[in-house]
PDB file of C-alpha atoms in Angstrom:
ATOM      1  CA  MET D  29       0.000   0.000   0.000  1.00 48.00           C
ATOM      2  CA  LEU D  30       2.804   2.406   0.890  1.00 42.00           C
ATOM      3  CA  ARG D  31       4.526   1.674  -2.415  1.00 47.00           C
ATOM      4  CA  ALA D  32       1.307   2.511  -4.321  1.00 41.00           C
ATOM      5  CA  LEU D  33       0.960   5.782  -2.397  1.00 36.00           C
ATOM      6  CA  ILE D  34       4.545   6.785  -3.211  1.00 42.00           C
ATOM      7  CA  CYS D  35       4.030   5.980  -6.904  1.00 40.00           C
ATOM      8  CA  ALA D  36       0.786   7.958  -7.000  1.00 40.00           C
ATOM      9  CA  SER D  37       2.491  10.926  -5.306  1.00 42.00           C
ATOM     10  CA  ALA D  38       5.312  10.844  -7.848  1.00 42.00           C
ATOM     11  CA  LEU D  39       2.789  11.053 -10.683  1.00 43.00           C
ATOM     12  CA  VAL D  40       0.797  13.906  -9.143  1.00 44.00           C
ATOM     13  CA  LEU D  41       3.759  16.060  -8.163  1.00 43.00           C
ATOM     14  CA  PRO D  42       4.667  17.248 -11.677  1.00 46.00           C
ATOM     15  CA  LEU D  43       1.052  18.219 -12.282  1.00 44.00           C
ATOM     16  CA  SER D  44       1.101  20.524  -9.269  1.00 42.00           C
ATOM     17  CA  ALA D  45       4.048  22.593 -10.478  1.00 49.00           C
ATOM     18  CA  PHE D  46       3.260  26.176 -11.425  1.00 67.00           C
ATOM     19  CA  ALA D  47       5.026  28.976 -13.240  1.00 82.00           C
ATOM     20  CA  PHE D  48       6.115  32.126 -11.437  1.00 92.00           C
ATOM     21  CA  THR D  49       4.291  34.814 -13.408  1.00 95.00           C
ATOM     22  CA  ALA D  50       4.827  38.527 -13.954  1.00 96.00           C
ATOM     23  CA  GLY D  51       1.846  39.092 -11.668  1.00 96.00           C
ATOM     24  CA  ASP D  52       3.478  36.995  -8.944  1.00 97.00           C
ATOM     25  CA  LEU D  53       6.719  38.930  -9.345  1.00 97.00           C
ATOM     26  CA  ASN D  54       4.889  42.246  -9.213  1.00 96.00           C
ATOM     27  CA  ARG D  55       3.063  41.242  -6.012  1.00 96.00           C
ATOM     28  CA  LEU D  56       6.360  40.162  -4.455  1.00 96.00           C
ATOM     29  CA  CYS D  57       8.072  43.403  -5.463  1.00 96.00           C
ATOM     30  CA  MET D  58       5.223  45.530  -4.066  1.00 96.00           C
ATOM     31  CA  LYS D  59       5.800  44.200  -0.555  1.00 96.00           C
ATOM     32  CA  THR D  60       7.830  46.417   1.745  1.00 94.00           C
ATOM     33  CA  ASP D  61       9.445  43.896   4.090  1.00 96.00           C
ATOM     34  CA  VAL D  62      13.179  43.316   3.698  1.00 96.00           C
ATOM     35  CA  ALA D  63      12.867  39.634   2.785  1.00 96.00           C
ATOM     36  CA  SER D  64      10.372  40.303  -0.025  1.00 95.00           C
ATOM     37  CA  ARG D  65      12.337  43.234  -1.425  1.00 95.00           C
ATOM     38  CA  SER D  66      15.507  41.130  -1.382  1.00 96.00           C
ATOM     39  CA  ALA D  67      13.722  38.202  -3.066  1.00 96.00           C
ATOM     40  CA  CYS D  68      12.328  40.548  -5.736  1.00 97.00           C
ATOM     41  CA  ALA D  69      15.754  42.021  -6.496  1.00 97.00           C
ATOM     42  CA  ALA D  70      17.411  38.598  -6.441  1.00 97.00           C
ATOM     43  CA  TYR D  71      14.843  37.170  -8.873  1.00 97.00           C
ATOM     44  CA  ILE D  72      15.279  40.068 -11.290  1.00 97.00           C
ATOM     45  CA  GLU D  73      19.069  39.913 -11.149  1.00 95.00           C
ATOM     46  CA  GLY D  74      19.022  36.130 -11.549  1.00 95.00           C
ATOM     47  CA  ALA D  75      16.621  36.238 -14.492  1.00 94.00           C
ATOM     48  CA  ALA D  76      18.672  38.986 -16.166  1.00 92.00           C
ATOM     49  CA  ASP D  77      21.846  36.969 -15.650  1.00 89.00           C
ATOM     50  CA  GLY D  78      20.167  33.832 -16.994  1.00 89.00           C
ATOM     51  CA  VAL D  79      18.973  35.582 -20.145  1.00 85.00           C
ATOM     52  CA  PHE D  80      22.401  37.173 -20.633  1.00 76.00           C
ATOM     53  CA  ASN D  81      24.145  33.803 -20.279  1.00 77.00           C
ATOM     54  CA  THR D  82      21.687  32.118 -22.626  1.00 77.00           C
ATOM     55  CA  ILE D  83      22.324  34.734 -25.305  1.00 70.00           C
ATOM     56  CA  ASP D  84      26.066  34.324 -24.739  1.00 66.00           C
ATOM     57  CA  ALA D  85      25.741  30.569 -25.215  1.00 67.00           C
ATOM     58  CA  ILE D  86      23.924  30.958 -28.530  1.00 68.00           C
ATOM     59  CA  GLY D  87      26.081  33.612 -30.100  1.00 63.00           C
ATOM     60  CA  GLY D  88      27.405  36.372 -27.944  1.00 58.00           C
ATOM     61  CA  THR D  89      26.440  39.406 -25.929  1.00 50.00           C
ATOM     62  CA  THR D  90      28.781  42.005 -27.343  1.00 52.00           C
ATOM     63  CA  GLY D  91      26.062  44.001 -29.051  1.00 49.00           C
ATOM     64  CA  PRO D  92      22.609  43.845 -30.507  1.00 48.00           C
ATOM     65  CA  ARG D  93      22.046  40.439 -32.060  1.00 49.00           C
ATOM     66  CA  VAL D  94      19.059  38.365 -32.908  1.00 50.00           C
ATOM     67  CA  GLY D  95      17.435  37.450 -29.623  1.00 54.00           C
ATOM     68  CA  GLN D  96      19.296  39.969 -27.462  1.00 65.00           C
ATOM     69  CA  TYR D  97      16.710  41.624 -25.263  1.00 74.00           C
ATOM     70  CA  PHE D  98      18.705  44.236 -23.381  1.00 85.00           C
ATOM     71  CA  CYS D  99      22.150  45.741 -22.922  1.00 85.00           C
ATOM     72  CA  LEU D 100      22.811  46.700 -19.319  1.00 87.00           C
ATOM     73  CA  PRO D 101      25.293  49.487 -18.664  1.00 88.00           C
ATOM     74  CA  PRO D 102      28.255  48.401 -16.542  1.00 89.00           C
ATOM     75  CA  ASP D 103      27.180  50.707 -13.714  1.00 94.00           C
ATOM     76  CA  ALA D 104      23.542  49.520 -13.563  1.00 93.00           C
ATOM     77  CA  ARG D 105      22.304  49.169  -9.991  1.00 95.00           C
ATOM     78  CA  THR D 106      19.881  46.620  -8.601  1.00 94.00           C
ATOM     79  CA  ALA D 107      17.305  49.319  -7.827  1.00 95.00           C
ATOM     80  CA  GLN D 108      17.387  50.484 -11.454  1.00 96.00           C
ATOM     81  CA  LEU D 109      16.729  46.962 -12.704  1.00 96.00           C
ATOM     82  CA  THR D 110      13.889  46.449 -10.238  1.00 97.00           C
ATOM     83  CA  ASP D 111      12.328  49.826 -11.070  1.00 97.00           C
ATOM     84  CA  ALA D 112      12.535  49.088 -14.810  1.00 97.00           C
ATOM     85  CA  VAL D 113      10.767  45.748 -14.465  1.00 97.00           C
ATOM     86  CA  ARG D 114       8.098  47.046 -12.080  1.00 96.00           C
ATOM     87  CA  ARG D 115       7.397  50.019 -14.341  1.00 97.00           C
ATOM     88  CA  TYR D 116       7.091  47.753 -17.384  1.00 96.00           C
ATOM     89  CA  ILE D 117       4.627  45.441 -15.634  1.00 97.00           C
ATOM     90  CA  ALA D 118       2.592  48.438 -14.397  1.00 96.00           C
ATOM     91  CA  ASP D 119       2.509  49.961 -17.899  1.00 97.00           C
ATOM     92  CA  ASN D 120       1.624  46.621 -19.540  1.00 96.00           C
ATOM     93  CA  PRO D 121      -0.963  44.876 -17.343  1.00 95.00           C
ATOM     94  CA  ASN D 122      -1.707  42.428 -20.159  1.00 96.00           C
ATOM     95  CA  ILE D 123       1.568  40.601 -19.361  1.00 94.00           C
ATOM     96  CA  ILE D 124       0.705  39.574 -15.801  1.00 94.00           C
ATOM     97  CA  GLY D 125       0.168  35.993 -16.966  1.00 95.00           C
ATOM     98  CA  TYR D 126       3.555  35.843 -18.715  1.00 94.00           C
ATOM     99  CA  ASN D 127       6.439  33.962 -17.160  1.00 94.00           C
ATOM    100  CA  ALA D 128       8.214  36.315 -14.752  1.00 95.00           C
ATOM    101  CA  SER D 129      11.578  35.940 -16.520  1.00 92.00           C
ATOM    102  CA  THR D 130       9.934  37.065 -19.764  1.00 91.00           C
ATOM    103  CA  ALA D 131       8.639  40.172 -17.991  1.00 94.00           C
ATOM    104  CA  VAL D 132      12.157  40.834 -16.693  1.00 95.00           C
ATOM    105  CA  SER D 133      13.585  40.590 -20.227  1.00 91.00           C
ATOM    106  CA  LEU D 134      10.902  42.840 -21.685  1.00 92.00           C
ATOM    107  CA  GLY D 135      11.174  45.395 -18.892  1.00 95.00           C
ATOM    108  CA  LEU D 136      14.943  45.600 -19.082  1.00 94.00           C
ATOM    109  CA  GLY D 137      14.738  45.778 -22.876  1.00 91.00           C
ATOM    110  CA  LYS D 138      12.441  48.782 -22.652  1.00 93.00           C
ATOM    111  CA  THR D 139      14.711  50.652 -20.249  1.00 94.00           C
ATOM    112  CA  PHE D 140      18.091  49.372 -21.448  1.00 92.00           C
ATOM    113  CA  PRO D 141      17.732  48.765 -25.189  1.00 88.00           C
ATOM    114  CA  CYS D 142      20.769  47.716 -27.172  1.00 80.00           C
ATOM    115  CA  LYS D 143      22.166  50.440 -29.358  1.00 75.00           C
ATOM    116  CA  PRO D 144      23.601  49.631 -32.789  1.00 68.00           C
ATOM    117  CA  GLY D 145      27.333  49.049 -32.515  1.00 56.00           C
ATOM    118  CA  SER D 146      27.297  48.667 -28.741  1.00 50.00           C
TER     119      SER D 146
END
């Protein structure tokens, strides 16, 4: 019986997974406690780093290329990244169902677009 329960749990677990959406990220970032603000900033920095590394793996990040969403200045601060993403979500409420990392890419792309030759 225990073996059957474990097998059934293993099959149900993947069905209960959910995506972290732009709406979820926005709600997290709107909170004022230190833990939530830190988690918001960490998610945005991590997503930005993940997108950057993915682009690097498929062809480089030394300038605007197909698929490059944003070009961060070397002196970009965490607060600037967070503000850019929050502003983008607020200005585009239709994206609240998007994956949160997509919202990060779009928000950073709006604020930090790649310039030709950069």
